[in-house]
Amino acid sequence: MNIRKLSVPVNPVKRVFLALESWFNLSFGEQWNPMYHLGTLSFFLFWVILVTGIYLFIPFHGSINGAYASVEYMTHEQWYAAGVMRSLHRYASDAVVVTVCLHMVKEFASGHYQGFRWFSWVTGIPNLWMVVTLGITGYWLVWDELAQYVAIGSARLMDAIPLLSGAMTRNFVAGEMTDRFFILIEFLHLLGQPLILLFMLWFHVKRLSNVKINPPRGLAVGTLLALTALSLLKPAVSHAPADLATVPQVIQLDWFYLNIYPLLDRWTEGQAWILSLAVTWLITLLPWLPPKKDGAAAVVDLEHCNGCELCFDDCPYDAISVQARTDGRKFEKEIVVIPELCAACGICAGACPSSNPFRSRNRELKTGIDMPQLPVDRMRTITDEAIDSLTGELKILVYGCEHGFNVNRLDDSATRGIRLICSGMLPPTLVEYALYKGADGVMVAGCRYNDCHYRFGNRWLKQRFDGKRKPVLRGRADRRRIHVHGAAETDGREIQRELEQFRVQLAELKQAVPGDVVLDAGGES
Ligand code: HEM
Ligand code: SF4
Ligand code: SF4
């Protein structure tokens, strides 16, 4: 097979992420790969910041005169406890900026920001703002030269807002900063901003189902250990105490949080605001800018629905609701699709027990929930046509998806690729059907395992095949003739290797069992 024809154009940012993912897969393993857990890792870092922050609050002296001395005491006198906590607080805060930004760029590069995803995208942006401003008020509390620099820069920025003009600067340039104002910043940092951030994070993931907010335990422990090691090797320290009568000279800036401040040396406050707001607005509007693709929402056919709720359980976007039966049939429940939440992924069609191709073999196959753009009946027809078109010794069908490796590139006389919207829309009975109709083997190559475009499609598929999730792949399907391997657009060589190994395995099987293994015709349901 020509390897060159397997390489595909992928946007450069996504290509970088895919390469990073592959690299981390080698060093961390798929399960602990941080690139697959950027959102949950951000949550975890937030918990670390919260717990260390609560610890630091106890010895912290929350007044303008006592703050610096108390932080110094923690850093030097109690370096083994409060000092380490301070460093952990600092480094986890820096790390969260990195993970959130990577999470954002990755979602963008993967096209996860348009259509039904606008909600997750748009609600993510205030989180980023809140994380950064939380860090800024944190630096303020140390009341050292860096805090002074941040305080003056922030006052300039705030005073440029017409409603506040002059109000901020008045709090401290006239000689000293008032305790009242310092306590206000303290209140914001310790209570106000974390609570708002928590609420916004809940809002951010509200529309997704089965949301996990904790990363795998190994990744969490590893992250904590790495941060602790860094805290011991390079403890966070303060600058000299703040002195409003002087201009601080040498400032070691935290670029993760304070990158806007050096701009104020060259730009006016107004220009800095315009830049920040323009970037924010541009990012916010991205979901409505071209290119835009929206598939048709799933459609329910109550005549073929028994209200089993499997589609409801598997929908990754909470786009299905369950209600009392309205059509007078003997079943208790029925389901309703909420079109504006529907990702048009088709995972529900793969979950529906009525999507069984052995049913109504000479008539159109109707199912309980289906995709107008690729109905289950059409999937059965494509499967039939693909098998009929193969002439090779060992006939292999490869089901793939629109977002992973393009399986059509594997086509030859013995191999036919069939692209679905998502591998999760493949009903297990269709695999059984393909083997029964004459395919020697079926391979499924959706997205990489932890990186499904529709969150859970390939995972649910694997669980169905492993008998761990309904509808399960029935016992009569010969597992040796089925192979599942996730692959991204750039994984041509890997998928080709997998296919060749599978072909060898099938050939051995065929030799061991001369003649085709004949399966039952499958049950009508
Ligand atoms: C503190 C900040 C943030 C945290 C802790 C966070 C966390 C998460 C988590 C846990 C998920 C669910 C992932 C899943 O289960 O599939 C998620 C989804 C998402 N996030 Fe964030 N996020 C943050 C900021 C952002 C930002 C700044 C953006 C972009 C502007 C963003 C865009 C998205 C999108 C588009 C999804 C949906 C992904 C999908 O539909 O598959 N997030 N986030
Ligand atoms: S197509 Fe996907 S998002 Fe829409 S209802 Fe089905 S499973 Fe849910
Ligand atoms: S999976 Fe099929 S039968 Fe079950 S509730 Fe959904 S549409 Fe109805």
PDB file of N, CA and C and ligand atoms in Angstrom, residues 299-302 304-312 320 322 325 333-335 348-349 351-355 367-370, ligand 3:
ATOM      1  N   VAL A 299     -33.565  12.147  15.034  1.00  0.00           N
ATOM      2  CA  VAL A 299     -35.033  12.146  14.932  1.00  0.00           C
ATOM      3  C   VAL A 299     -35.571  10.865  15.584  1.00  0.00           C
ATOM      4  N   VAL A 300     -36.602  11.018  16.394  1.00  0.00           N
ATOM      5  CA  VAL A 300     -37.177   9.868  17.111  1.00  0.00           C
ATOM      6  C   VAL A 300     -38.338   9.290  16.302  1.00  0.00           C
ATOM      7  N   ASP A 301     -38.429   7.977  16.263  1.00  0.00           N
ATOM      8  CA  ASP A 301     -39.568   7.318  15.627  1.00  0.00           C
ATOM      9  C   ASP A 301     -40.206   6.424  16.695  1.00  0.00           C
ATOM     10  N   LEU A 302     -41.256   6.935  17.319  1.00  0.00           N
ATOM     11  CA  LEU A 302     -41.841   6.239  18.472  1.00  0.00           C
ATOM     12  C   LEU A 302     -42.330   4.832  18.142  1.00  0.00           C
ATOM     13  N   HIS A 304     -40.848   2.630  16.710  1.00  0.00           N
ATOM     14  CA  HIS A 304     -39.771   1.641  16.870  1.00  0.00           C
ATOM     15  C   HIS A 304     -39.019   1.847  18.181  1.00  0.00           C
ATOM     16  N   CYS A 305     -39.614   2.590  19.087  1.00  0.00           N
ATOM     17  CA  CYS A 305     -38.962   2.898  20.365  1.00  0.00           C
ATOM     18  C   CYS A 305     -39.726   2.243  21.503  1.00  0.00           C
ATOM     19  N   ASN A 306     -38.977   1.525  22.364  1.00  0.00           N
ATOM     20  CA  ASN A 306     -39.650   0.891  23.501  1.00  0.00           C
ATOM     21  C   ASN A 306     -39.362   1.628  24.803  1.00  0.00           C
ATOM     22  N   GLY A 307     -38.722   2.761  24.702  1.00  0.00           N
ATOM     23  CA  GLY A 307     -38.468   3.584  25.889  1.00  0.00           C
ATOM     24  C   GLY A 307     -37.396   3.029  26.805  1.00  0.00           C
ATOM     25  N   CYS A 308     -36.439   2.269  26.255  1.00  0.00           N
ATOM     26  CA  CYS A 308     -35.419   1.629  27.096  1.00  0.00           C
ATOM     27  C   CYS A 308     -34.413   2.625  27.680  1.00  0.00           C
ATOM     28  N   GLU A 309     -34.329   3.808  27.134  1.00  0.00           N
ATOM     29  CA  GLU A 309     -33.466   4.892  27.626  1.00  0.00           C
ATOM     30  C   GLU A 309     -31.976   4.704  27.337  1.00  0.00           C
ATOM     31  N   LEU A 310     -31.622   3.712  26.532  1.00  0.00           N
ATOM     32  CA  LEU A 310     -30.197   3.518  26.254  1.00  0.00           C
ATOM     33  C   LEU A 310     -29.628   4.735  25.534  1.00  0.00           C
ATOM     34  N   CYS A 311     -30.410   5.319  24.627  1.00  0.00           N
ATOM     35  CA  CYS A 311     -29.930   6.499  23.905  1.00  0.00           C
ATOM     36  C   CYS A 311     -29.748   7.669  24.862  1.00  0.00           C
ATOM     37  N   PHE A 312     -30.661   7.780  25.822  1.00  0.00           N
ATOM     38  CA  PHE A 312     -30.590   8.847  26.830  1.00  0.00           C
ATOM     39  C   PHE A 312     -29.290   8.709  27.634  1.00  0.00           C
ATOM     40  N   ILE A 320     -31.121  14.545  25.016  1.00  0.00           N
ATOM     41  CA  ILE A 320     -32.309  13.686  25.008  1.00  0.00           C
ATOM     42  C   ILE A 320     -32.975  13.769  26.378  1.00  0.00           C
ATOM     43  N   VAL A 322     -36.376  12.278  28.780  1.00  0.00           N
ATOM     44  CA  VAL A 322     -37.302  11.145  28.877  1.00  0.00           C
ATOM     45  C   VAL A 322     -38.614  11.668  29.452  1.00  0.00           C
ATOM     46  N   ARG A 325     -45.034   8.225  28.188  1.00  0.00           N
ATOM     47  CA  ARG A 325     -45.442   7.854  26.824  1.00  0.00           C
ATOM     48  C   ARG A 325     -46.666   8.657  26.391  1.00  0.00           C
ATOM     49  N   LYS A 333     -42.299   4.806  28.915  1.00  0.00           N
ATOM     50  CA  LYS A 333     -41.590   6.061  28.633  1.00  0.00           C
ATOM     51  C   LYS A 333     -41.358   6.282  27.150  1.00  0.00           C
ATOM     52  N   GLU A 334     -41.074   7.515  26.809  1.00  0.00           N
ATOM     53  CA  GLU A 334     -40.609   7.830  25.456  1.00  0.00           C
ATOM     54  C   GLU A 334     -39.517   8.882  25.575  1.00  0.00           C
ATOM     55  N   ILE A 335     -38.802   9.066  24.475  1.00  0.00           N
ATOM     56  CA  ILE A 335     -37.703  10.033  24.550  1.00  0.00           C
ATOM     57  C   ILE A 335     -37.975  11.174  23.572  1.00  0.00           C
ATOM     58  N   CYS A 348     -26.570   7.977  19.624  1.00  0.00           N
ATOM     59  CA  CYS A 348     -27.853   7.430  20.078  1.00  0.00           C
ATOM     60  C   CYS A 348     -28.332   6.324  19.132  1.00  0.00           C
ATOM     61  N   ALA A 349     -28.111   6.517  17.829  1.00  0.00           N
ATOM     62  CA  ALA A 349     -28.563   5.500  16.865  1.00  0.00           C
ATOM     63  C   ALA A 349     -27.798   4.202  17.091  1.00  0.00           C
ATOM     64  N   ALA A 351     -26.802   3.208  19.915  1.00  0.00           N
ATOM     65  CA  ALA A 351     -27.230   2.649  21.207  1.00  0.00           C
ATOM     66  C   ALA A 351     -28.593   1.974  21.114  1.00  0.00           C
ATOM     67  N   CYS A 352     -29.368   2.322  20.096  1.00  0.00           N
ATOM     68  CA  CYS A 352     -30.760   1.861  20.050  1.00  0.00           C
ATOM     69  C   CYS A 352     -30.843   0.378  19.664  1.00  0.00           C
ATOM     70  N   PRO A 353     -31.467  -0.441  20.491  1.00  0.00           N
ATOM     71  CA  PRO A 353     -31.573  -1.868  20.162  1.00  0.00           C
ATOM     72  C   PRO A 353     -32.359  -2.114  18.869  1.00  0.00           C
ATOM     73  N   SER A 354     -33.182  -1.142  18.467  1.00  0.00           N
ATOM     74  CA  SER A 354     -33.938  -1.319  17.213  1.00  0.00           C
ATOM     75  C   SER A 354     -33.058  -1.122  15.975  1.00  0.00           C
ATOM     76  N   SER A 355     -31.842  -0.609  16.159  1.00  0.00           N
ATOM     77  CA  SER A 355     -30.951  -0.427  14.995  1.00  0.00           C
ATOM     78  C   SER A 355     -30.312  -1.761  14.616  1.00  0.00           C
ATOM     79  N   THR A 367     -35.562   2.597  12.861  1.00  0.00           N
ATOM     80  CA  THR A 367     -35.113   2.423  14.240  1.00  0.00           C
ATOM     81  C   THR A 367     -35.727   3.490  15.139  1.00  0.00           C
ATOM     82  N   GLY A 368     -35.506   3.355  16.446  1.00  0.00           N
ATOM     83  CA  GLY A 368     -36.153   4.265  17.389  1.00  0.00           C
ATOM     84  C   GLY A 368     -35.639   5.694  17.282  1.00  0.00           C
ATOM     85  N   ILE A 369     -34.345   5.823  17.018  1.00  0.00           N
ATOM     86  CA  ILE A 369     -33.755   7.165  16.902  1.00  0.00           C
ATOM     87  C   ILE A 369     -32.709   7.111  15.797  1.00  0.00           C
ATOM     88  N   ASP A 370     -32.753   8.048  14.889  1.00  0.00           N
ATOM     89  CA  ASP A 370     -31.916   7.911  13.697  1.00  0.00           C
ATOM     90  C   ASP A 370     -31.386   9.263  13.239  1.00  0.00           C
TER      91      ASP A 370
HETATM   92  S1  SF4 B   3     -32.499   3.552  22.534  1.00  0.00           S
HETATM   93 FE1  SF4 B   3     -34.068   3.306  20.946  1.00  0.00          FE
HETATM   94  S2  SF4 B   3     -35.682   2.117  21.927  1.00  0.00           S
HETATM   95 FE2  SF4 B   3     -34.376   2.870  23.571  1.00  0.00          FE
HETATM   96  S3  SF4 B   3     -35.360   4.810  24.209  1.00  0.00           S
HETATM   97 FE3  SF4 B   3     -33.816   5.349  22.667  1.00  0.00          FE
HETATM   98  S4  SF4 B   3     -34.945   5.346  20.714  1.00  0.00           S
HETATM   99 FE4  SF4 B   3     -36.209   4.263  22.205  1.00  0.00          FE
END
